XYZ file of N, CA, C and O in Angstrom:
692
model
N 7.443 18.264 24.414
C 8.113 18.386 25.520
C 8.938 16.782 24.988
O 8.356 15.716 24.711
N 10.806 16.925 25.850
C 11.261 15.872 25.633
C 11.293 14.916 26.352
O 11.593 15.077 27.938
N 11.419 13.697 26.575
C 11.800 12.568 27.173
C 12.902 11.857 27.476
O 13.329 11.978 25.971
N 13.551 11.886 28.819
C 15.054 11.871 28.300
C 14.990 10.253 29.668
O 13.921 9.936 30.193
N 15.249 9.410 28.508
C 15.990 7.515 29.057
C 17.846 8.402 29.596
O 18.448 8.801 29.155
N 18.132 7.163 30.707
C 18.967 7.678 31.073
C 19.552 6.192 31.529
O 18.838 5.596 32.299
N 20.872 6.081 31.122
C 21.495 4.667 30.704
C 22.547 4.579 31.953
O 23.420 5.897 31.995
N 22.427 3.877 32.470
C 22.988 3.487 33.889
C 23.926 2.340 34.025
O 23.473 1.298 33.957
N 25.268 1.821 33.952
C 25.370 0.441 35.018
C 27.062 0.772 35.234
O 27.617 2.151 35.100
N 27.484 -0.091 35.671
C 29.028 -0.417 36.690
C 29.541 -0.345 35.342
O 29.353 -1.139 33.661
N 31.242 -0.001 35.445
C 32.421 -0.072 33.991
C 32.123 -1.692 33.288
O 32.342 -2.808 34.256
N 31.939 -1.512 31.932
C 32.818 -3.028 31.583
C 30.846 -3.446 31.100
O 30.779 -4.585 30.469
N 29.482 -2.789 31.395
C 27.900 -3.606 31.436
C 27.507 -3.318 30.043
O 26.554 -3.233 29.915
N 28.402 -2.117 28.888
C 27.598 -1.724 27.984
C 26.656 -0.803 27.549
O 25.689 -1.055 26.665
N 27.647 0.220 28.351
C 26.091 0.977 28.258
C 26.409 2.135 26.843
O 24.898 2.662 26.641
N 27.238 3.016 26.236
C 27.972 2.963 25.641
C 27.388 2.198 23.942
O 26.688 2.552 23.116
N 27.466 1.301 23.918
C 26.803 -0.181 22.991
C 25.506 -0.157 23.038
O 24.944 0.229 21.540
N 24.813 0.080 24.184
C 23.841 -0.438 24.146
C 22.572 1.524 23.370
O 22.102 1.851 22.706
N 23.478 2.361 23.607
C 23.326 4.243 23.672
C 23.017 4.138 21.791
O 22.431 4.591 21.309
N 24.735 3.798 21.206
C 24.684 3.095 19.919
C 23.192 2.331 19.343
O 23.041 2.802 18.070
N 23.450 1.507 19.431
C 22.253 0.350 19.282
C 20.882 1.659 19.281
O 20.196 0.964 18.192
N 20.642 2.180 20.250
C 19.163 2.089 20.371
C 18.862 3.882 19.791
O 17.870 4.214 19.095
N 20.165 4.528 19.371
C 19.989 5.293 18.574
C 19.209 5.080 17.516
O 18.193 6.479 17.443
N 18.797 4.828 16.386
C 18.039 4.756 15.388
C 16.244 4.208 15.818
O 15.748 5.193 14.896
N 16.456 3.874 16.787
C 15.039 3.546 17.271
C 14.520 4.740 18.028
O 13.692 5.276 18.040
N 15.367 5.497 18.761
C 14.925 6.794 19.409
C 14.065 7.407 18.269
O 13.065 8.169 18.607
N 14.239 7.469 16.956
C 13.931 9.029 15.747
C 12.403 8.507 15.845
O 11.855 9.207 14.995
N 12.234 7.686 15.686
C 10.649 6.533 15.223
C 9.378 7.317 16.642
O 8.269 6.852 16.133
N 10.011 7.513 17.110
C 9.134 7.285 18.643
C 8.249 8.879 18.176
O 8.745 9.685 17.974
N 7.079 8.341 18.882
C 5.952 9.806 18.653
C 6.554 10.853 19.152
O 5.813 11.859 18.868
N 7.329 10.992 20.343
C 7.105 12.117 21.270
C 9.016 12.614 21.321
O 9.433 11.335 21.060
N 9.680 13.440 21.118
C 11.298 13.050 20.943
C 11.663 12.701 22.496
O 11.529 13.147 23.817
N 12.392 11.519 22.222
C 13.111 11.362 23.434
C 14.628 11.698 23.285
O 15.641 11.994 22.486
N 15.316 11.902 24.532
C 16.723 11.928 24.985
C 17.534 10.581 25.584
O 17.177 10.534 26.737
N 18.342 10.599 24.990
C 19.408 9.465 25.789
C 20.271 10.185 26.349
O 21.166 11.218 25.611
N 20.747 9.585 27.341
C 21.838 10.531 28.093
C 22.461 9.302 29.140
O 22.170 8.228 29.647
N 23.827 9.601 29.214
C 24.700 8.230 30.173
C 24.567 9.050 31.859
O 24.798 10.518 31.589
N 24.709 8.269 32.574
C 24.448 9.340 34.376
C 25.711 9.089 34.743
O 26.436 7.993 34.368
N 26.194 9.981 35.332
C 26.854 9.926 36.394
C 27.456 8.999 37.458
O 28.125 9.430 38.611
N 25.658 8.640 37.843
C 25.773 8.257 39.438
C 27.027 7.062 39.555
O 27.569 7.276 40.479
N 27.472 6.374 38.413
C 28.506 5.340 38.728
C 29.532 6.089 39.175
O 30.285 5.417 40.284
N 30.298 6.358 38.816
C 31.984 7.496 38.886
C 31.553 7.675 40.445
O 32.103 7.674 40.810
N 30.125 8.644 40.110
C 29.785 9.230 41.852
C 29.838 8.369 43.308
O 30.783 8.656 44.216
N 29.122 7.591 43.045
C 29.404 6.014 43.827
C 30.055 5.479 43.214
O 30.814 5.384 45.375
N 31.671 4.938 43.090
C 32.746 5.074 42.972
C 33.519 5.608 43.580
O 34.464 4.225 44.630
N 33.703 6.994 43.594
C 34.492 7.651 44.556
C 34.089 8.203 45.779
O 34.575 8.649 46.175
N 32.452 8.035 45.685
C 32.128 8.353 47.089
C 31.944 9.460 47.560
O 31.862 10.415 48.691
N 31.833 10.597 45.951
C 31.372 11.758 46.166
C 29.863 12.167 46.463
O 28.764 12.209 45.240
N 29.800 12.745 47.628
C 28.111 12.383 48.036
C 27.679 13.847 47.406
O 26.395 13.965 46.315
N 28.327 14.661 46.841
C 28.305 15.730 45.781
C 27.511 15.725 44.413
O 26.809 16.096 44.095
N 28.275 15.008 43.825
C 28.149 14.620 42.306
C 27.324 13.541 42.485
O 26.649 13.057 41.599
N 26.810 12.381 43.752
C 26.199 11.141 43.798
C 24.624 12.506 43.454
O 23.657 12.336 42.919
N 24.832 13.565 44.225
C 23.079 14.466 44.405
C 23.268 14.784 43.244
O 21.981 14.972 42.885
N 23.525 15.466 42.313
C 23.900 15.805 41.312
C 23.305 14.618 40.167
O 22.286 15.150 39.621
N 23.917 13.796 40.001
C 23.026 12.515 38.738
C 22.078 12.636 39.484
O 21.314 11.894 38.479
N 21.735 12.156 40.553
C 20.293 11.674 41.274
C 19.647 12.493 40.496
O 18.636 12.336 40.484
N 19.464 13.631 40.514
C 18.209 15.534 39.631
C 18.760 14.462 38.641
O 17.637 14.506 38.098
N 19.292 13.778 37.943
C 19.086 13.217 35.879
C 18.058 12.263 36.210
O 17.342 12.400 35.168
N 18.398 11.826 37.168
C 17.544 10.710 37.345
C 15.588 10.680 37.677
O 14.946 10.341 37.181
N 15.551 11.888 38.645
C 14.380 12.150 39.382
C 13.434 12.871 38.276
O 12.616 12.364 37.368
N 14.290 13.085 36.962
C 13.707 14.126 36.420
C 13.784 13.505 34.746
O 12.291 13.385 33.698
N 14.267 11.807 34.810
C 14.226 11.102 33.504
C 12.816 9.868 33.980
O 12.136 10.250 34.245
N 12.498 10.140 32.260
C 11.158 9.766 32.291
C 11.601 7.352 32.230
O 10.417 7.598 32.938
N 12.322 7.510 32.201
C 13.342 5.843 32.792
C 14.674 5.775 32.653
O 15.217 6.237 31.705
N 14.907 5.220 33.339
C 16.144 4.487 33.889
C 16.642 3.000 33.357
O 15.868 2.032 34.164
N 17.369 2.950 32.767
C 17.938 2.011 32.129
C 19.717 1.109 32.774
O 20.486 1.873 32.546
N 18.599 0.368 33.840
C 20.396 -0.093 34.214
C 20.824 -1.507 33.434
O 20.549 -2.530 33.484
N 22.339 -1.426 33.578
C 22.136 -2.881 32.509
C 23.513 -3.676 33.570
O 23.466 -3.484 34.835
N 22.404 -4.458 33.404
C 22.706 -6.467 33.797
C 24.123 -6.752 33.633
O 24.938 -5.943 33.185
N 24.473 -7.602 35.193
C 26.354 -7.784 34.625
C 26.409 -9.175 34.412
O 27.035 -10.232 34.488
N 25.233 -8.832 33.280
C 25.901 -10.780 32.184
C 26.604 -10.843 31.570
O 26.775 -11.430 30.457
N 27.742 -9.405 30.932
C 28.831 -9.484 30.069
C 29.477 -10.081 30.477
O 29.739 -9.351 31.660
N 30.560 -10.387 29.737
C 32.076 -11.124 30.395
C 32.934 -9.877 30.724
O 33.128 -9.361 30.776
N 33.191 -10.450 31.823
C 33.950 -9.535 32.481
C 35.382 -10.539 32.973
O 35.415 -11.966 33.547
N 36.536 -9.889 33.181
C 38.088 -10.697 33.837
C 37.363 -10.486 35.297
O 36.610 -9.757 36.234
N 37.461 -12.019 36.127
C 37.738 -12.500 37.157
C 38.225 -11.446 38.449
O 36.764 -11.504 39.062
N 38.999 -10.839 37.804
C 39.886 -9.597 39.044
C 38.546 -8.070 39.163
O 38.844 -7.910 40.173
N 37.902 -8.232 37.725
C 36.915 -6.960 38.205
C 35.613 -7.607 38.336
O 35.074 -6.558 38.936
N 35.285 -8.613 38.620
C 34.037 -9.858 39.310
C 33.637 -9.094 40.610
O 32.276 -7.875 40.287
N 34.359 -9.159 41.268
C 34.061 -8.559 42.457
C 32.884 -7.111 42.545
O 32.597 -6.380 43.076
N 34.400 -6.203 42.488
C 34.039 -4.247 42.523
C 33.043 -4.866 41.006
O 31.944 -3.872 41.630
N 32.932 -4.888 39.834
C 31.909 -4.659 39.712
C 30.290 -5.009 40.062
O 29.368 -4.461 40.559
N 30.258 -6.261 41.011
C 29.156 -6.804 41.901
C 28.633 -5.590 42.717
O 27.852 -5.307 43.119
N 30.107 -5.296 43.894
C 29.691 -4.171 44.296
C 29.488 -3.017 44.292
O 28.631 -2.146 44.560
N 29.496 -2.210 43.294
C 29.360 -1.144 42.468
C 27.285 -1.683 41.998
O 27.053 -0.516 41.957
N 27.695 -2.738 41.303
C 26.042 -2.872 40.947
C 25.382 -2.220 42.200
O 23.494 -1.871 42.213
N 25.664 -3.541 43.073
C 24.767 -3.329 44.633
C 24.479 -1.792 45.536
O 23.677 -1.491 45.546
N 25.433 -2.196 44.859
C 25.144 0.709 45.678
C 24.941 1.128 44.701
O 23.772 1.990 44.838
N 24.263 0.547 43.346
C 23.959 1.810 42.322
C 22.267 1.071 42.613
O 21.829 2.288 42.747
N 21.476 0.261 42.626
C 20.283 -0.680 43.172
C 20.208 0.181 44.434
O 18.552 1.130 44.223
N 21.516 0.032 45.352
C 20.150 0.248 46.957
C 20.322 1.880 46.635
O 19.739 2.402 47.431
N 21.430 2.745 45.856
C 21.038 4.149 45.900
C 19.643 4.674 45.165
O 19.194 5.546 45.590
N 19.563 4.545 43.939
C 18.470 4.026 43.422
C 17.112 4.335 43.779
O 16.186 4.862 44.028
N 16.773 2.748 45.035
C 16.242 2.286 45.740
C 15.916 3.502 46.706
O 14.931 3.408 47.064
N 17.194 3.634 47.204
C 17.040 5.028 48.786
C 16.355 6.045 48.127
O 15.428 7.121 49.397
N 16.271 6.262 46.939
C 15.179 7.834 46.326
C 14.069 7.544 45.692
O 14.080 8.381 45.143
N 14.001 6.242 45.772
C 12.573 5.284 45.692
C 12.735 6.256 43.552
O 11.685 6.765 43.201
N 13.275 5.931 42.577
C 13.946 6.327 41.738
C 14.141 5.048 40.882
O 14.251 4.283 41.099
N 12.638 4.303 40.179
C 12.605 3.408 39.380
C 13.190 3.146 38.201
O 13.164 3.806 37.873
N 13.564 1.777 38.015
C 14.465 1.459 37.036
C 14.342 0.422 36.225
O 13.704 -0.703 37.019
N 14.895 0.345 34.908
C 14.188 -1.154 34.195
C 15.620 -1.752 34.074
O 16.720 -1.006 33.913
N 16.217 -3.026 34.326
C 17.456 -3.760 34.669
C 17.200 -4.440 32.362
O 16.334 -4.960 31.915
N 18.286 -4.081 31.948
C 18.565 -4.900 30.484
C 19.295 -5.963 31.138
O 20.525 -5.674 30.889
N 18.878 -6.876 30.130
C 19.829 -8.064 29.984
C 20.190 -8.830 29.058
O 19.085 -8.000 27.816
N 21.115 -9.396 28.201
C 21.537 -9.767 27.298
C 22.896 -9.304 26.596
O 23.086 -8.400 27.092
N 22.859 -10.038 25.824
C 24.248 -9.639 25.025
C 24.518 -9.167 23.136
O 23.510 -10.209 22.397
N 24.542 -8.336 22.761
C 24.451 -7.791 21.531
C 22.480 -7.902 20.901
O 22.235 -6.872 21.550
N 22.316 -8.459 20.336
C 20.943 -7.938 19.653
C 19.693 -8.005 20.810
O 19.191 -7.470 21.230
N 20.074 -9.159 21.896
C 19.098 -9.982 22.874
C 18.693 -8.272 23.945
O 18.489 -8.100 24.350
N 20.524 -7.692 23.751
C 20.332 -6.550 25.176
C 19.989 -5.792 24.231
O 18.897 -4.625 24.998
N 20.074 -5.402 23.053
C 19.176 -4.381 22.410
C 17.273 -4.915 22.428
O 16.768 -3.892 22.801
N 17.019 -6.292 22.238
C 15.630 -5.939 22.455
C 15.068 -5.932 24.092
O 14.462 -5.522 24.084
N 15.737 -6.488 24.890
C 15.460 -6.206 25.892
C 14.957 -4.599 26.820
O 14.232 -4.438 26.615
N 16.586 -3.491 25.981
C 15.658 -2.437 26.410
C 14.740 -2.045 25.325
O 13.502 -1.023 26.138
N 14.664 -2.697 24.152
C 13.364 -2.126 23.798
C 12.237 -2.625 24.125
O 11.660 -1.478 23.793
N 12.313 -3.753 24.961
C 10.557 -3.859 25.569
C 10.512 -2.695 26.791
O 9.353 -2.601 26.689
N 11.832 -2.738 27.828
C 11.239 -1.304 28.990
C 11.150 -0.511 28.105
O 10.405 0.243 28.703
N 11.524 0.100 26.861
C 11.059 1.634 26.324
C 9.772 1.572 25.152
O 9.422 2.321 24.936
N 9.047 0.113 25.337
C 7.621 0.196 24.402
C 6.927 1.444 24.774
O 6.590 1.719 23.924
N 6.615 1.609 25.699
C 5.738 2.252 25.765
C 6.006 3.844 25.290
O 4.809 4.745 24.585
N 7.164 4.531 25.162
C 8.224 5.860 24.961
C 8.031 5.778 23.632
O 8.092 6.660 23.068
N 8.322 4.057 22.768
C 8.611 4.414 21.486
C 7.616 4.262 20.192
O 7.487 5.019 19.241
N 6.001 4.012 21.184
C 5.209 4.024 20.547
C 4.920 2.868 19.323
O 3.988 3.139 18.692
N 5.911 1.987 19.006
C 5.433 1.374 17.722
C 5.387 -0.838 18.506
O 6.853 -0.923 18.685
N 4.478 -0.810 17.904
C 3.984 -2.483 18.279
C 5.259 -3.276 17.536
O 5.027 -4.858 18.453
N 5.589 -2.626 16.082
C 6.256 -4.009 15.375
C 7.615 -4.149 16.063
O 8.403 -4.776 16.757
N 8.191 -2.996 16.987
C 9.566 -3.336 17.373
C 9.493 -3.596 18.934
O 10.344 -4.859 19.179
N 8.021 -3.375 19.594
C 8.003 -4.393 20.887
C 7.441 -6.243 20.438
O 8.237 -6.608 21.000
N 6.982 -6.239 19.256
C 6.775 -7.920 18.906
C 8.539 -8.247 17.890
O 8.351 -9.533 18.871
N 8.977 -7.938 17.500
C 10.738 -8.137 17.287
C 10.830 -8.399 18.645
O 11.964 -9.152 18.737
N 11.364 -7.389 19.578
C 11.900 -7.731 20.809
C 11.395 -9.062 21.321
O 12.403 -9.644 21.865
N 10.003 -8.802 21.278
C 9.616 -10.474 22.459
C 9.873 -11.574 21.512
O 9.999 -13.066 21.907
N 9.723 -11.705 20.243
C 9.966 -12.389 19.762
C 11.574 -13.295 20.056
O 11.777 -14.016 19.898
N 12.212 -12.578 19.760
C 13.947 -12.475 19.709
C 14.334 -12.982 20.955
O 15.049 -13.655 21.551
N 13.461 -12.458 22.208
C 13.891 -12.465 23.655
C 13.350 -14.327 23.904
O 13.693 -14.834 25.040
N 12.370 -14.704 23.425
C 11.207 -15.966 23.614
C 12.531 -16.782 22.685
O 12.797 -17.626 23.725
N 12.990 -16.381 21.971
C 13.967 -18.096 21.375
C 15.486 -18.146 21.783
O 15.383 -19.052 22.533
N 15.813 -16.735 22.456
C 16.924 -16.510 23.392
C 16.591 -17.206 24.649
O 17.542 -17.670 25.070
N 15.178 -17.178 25.265
C 14.497 -17.395 26.578
C 15.147 -19.094 26.830
O 14.810 -19.548 27.543
N 14.335 -19.466 25.679
C 14.238 -20.981 25.770
C 14.969 -21.747 25.722
O 15.396 -22.649 26.776
N 16.322 -21.207 25.100
C 17.604 -21.497 24.504
C 18.837 -21.324 26.218
O 19.298 -22.518 26.731
N 18.147 -20.760 26.852
C 18.908 -20.721 28.659
C 18.348 -20.805 29.597
O 18.655 -20.604 30.776
N 16.861 -21.111 29.722
C 16.242 -21.520 31.097
C 16.419 -23.302 31.738
O 16.788 -23.943 30.251
N 17.094 -23.022 32.277
C 17.392 -24.496 32.776
C 15.887 -24.887 33.312
O 15.221 -24.671 33.174
N 16.075 -26.642 33.060
C 15.234 -27.579 33.359
C 14.611 -27.462 35.110
O 13.569 -28.437 35.277
N 15.103 -27.203 35.593
C 14.580 -27.274 37.155
C 15.041 -25.837 37.753
O 15.187 -24.753 37.338
N 14.220 -25.937 38.788
C 13.885 -24.865 40.075
C 15.409 -24.681 40.919
O 15.939 -25.680 40.698
N 15.793 -24.039 41.006
C 16.552 -23.989 42.404
C 16.461 -23.081 43.354
O 16.700 -21.936 43.370
N 15.770 -22.705 44.648
C 15.038 -21.921 45.286
C 16.246 -21.854 46.273
O 16.376 -20.519 47.133
N 17.530 -22.234 46.696
C 18.957 -21.658 47.594
C 19.493 -21.118 46.470
O 20.616 -20.375 46.823
N 19.770 -20.810 44.813
C 20.379 -20.249 44.220
C 20.463 -18.690 44.953
O 19.029 -18.038 44.707
N 21.493 -17.649 44.316
C 21.391 -16.063 44.888
C 22.371 -15.952 43.925
O 22.616 -14.859 43.378
N 22.614 -16.970 42.061
C 22.803 -16.307 41.213
C 21.237 -15.087 40.469
O 20.392 -15.321 40.340
N 22.500 -12.988 40.661
C 20.890 -12.326 40.381
C 21.004 -12.686 38.643
O 19.003 -12.449 38.381
N 21.560 -13.336 37.644
C 21.522 -13.403 36.960
C 20.056 -15.058 36.337
O 19.221 -14.700 35.595
N 20.622 -15.406 37.274
C 19.096 -16.760 38.169
C 17.729 -16.294 37.844
O 16.927 -16.805 37.355
N 18.603 -15.881 39.111
C 17.352 -15.177 39.729
C 16.189 -14.327 38.740
O 14.967 -14.337 38.670
N 16.920 -13.733 37.420
C 16.197 -12.865 36.684
C 15.525 -13.745 36.089
O 14.319 -13.503 35.301
N 15.981 -14.218 35.271
C 15.459 -15.771 33.880
C 14.273 -16.209 34.750
O 12.948 -16.781 34.329
N 14.865 -16.938 36.389
C 13.190 -17.362 37.011
C 12.267 -16.401 36.699
O 10.862 -16.773 36.398
N 12.093 -15.399 37.488
C 11.238 -14.353 37.718
C 10.804 -13.701 36.229
O 9.233 -13.588 36.110
N 11.497 -13.632 35.134
C 10.672 -12.959 33.878
C 10.349 -14.197 33.628
O 9.083 -14.066 32.531
N 10.265 -16.139 33.627
C 10.064 -17.001 32.859
C 8.660 -17.339 33.671
O 7.684 -17.311 32.549
N 8.499 -16.839 35.107
C 6.828 -16.983 35.641
C 6.397 -15.703 35.340
O 5.042 -15.689 34.924
N 6.459 -14.718 34.352
C 5.871 -13.324 34.052
C 4.881 -13.610 32.768
O 4.104 -12.623 32.343
N 5.987 -14.400 32.197
C 5.240 -14.592 30.961
C 4.149 -15.753 30.269
O 4.623 -16.631 30.566
N 3.663 -15.635 29.613
C 2.521 -16.582 29.272
C 3.358 -17.978 28.572
O 4.147 -18.573 27.465
N 2.785 -19.471 29.092
C 4.136 -20.689 28.634
C 4.132 -20.453 26.912
O 3.087 -20.281 26.282
N 5.080 -20.896 26.257
C 5.502 -21.186 25.053
C 4.158 -21.940 24.389
O 3.759 -23.484 25.124
N 3.440 -21.656 23.119
C 2.599 -22.597 22.767
C 3.528 -23.421 21.992
O 4.509 -23.870 21.916
N 2.943 -24.951 22.352
C 3.381 -26.035 21.521
C 4.211 -26.836 23.421
O 5.043 -27.849 23.042
N 4.729 -25.568 23.782
C 5.196 -26.470 25.329
C 3.996 -27.330 26.253
O 3.237 -27.151 26.792
N 4.615 -28.543 27.184
C 4.010 -29.143 28.375
C 4.386 -28.678 29.417
O 4.672 -27.664 29.587
């Protein structure tokens, strides 16, 4: 039986680039994996309830849905619509009780994030270890040395909670 991985994101969030980067890793999985792009973003943006329902069916039958984070560069004029669509996508997935993982990072860091999310499906511990070490190096460089409980930036919030769920790096005070 083939498991389906669905990629979803607002325009300009890198779904196609991630699909290309993930393709070589899917062949090494213990069970067949299919990668598909969701049409949910287009349907939600258009306000088309019929197509939203059809797109949600693909997510219901998927093994995992990967939602692209909003951390890739975006022109200022497109930032607000992209954030609004992302919020609508998250609300739609939440309302339908569809579990998803958010993928952050640029270039190799985004691939590492996706590989960590897909770890159980790929069944390859070495890939997970490579992704984890790349993530640890990137995380150490970008974490702030202070806490900001009044910050509402979703990227900052993701960094904070991701850092809290990981054991501290060896040698750190």
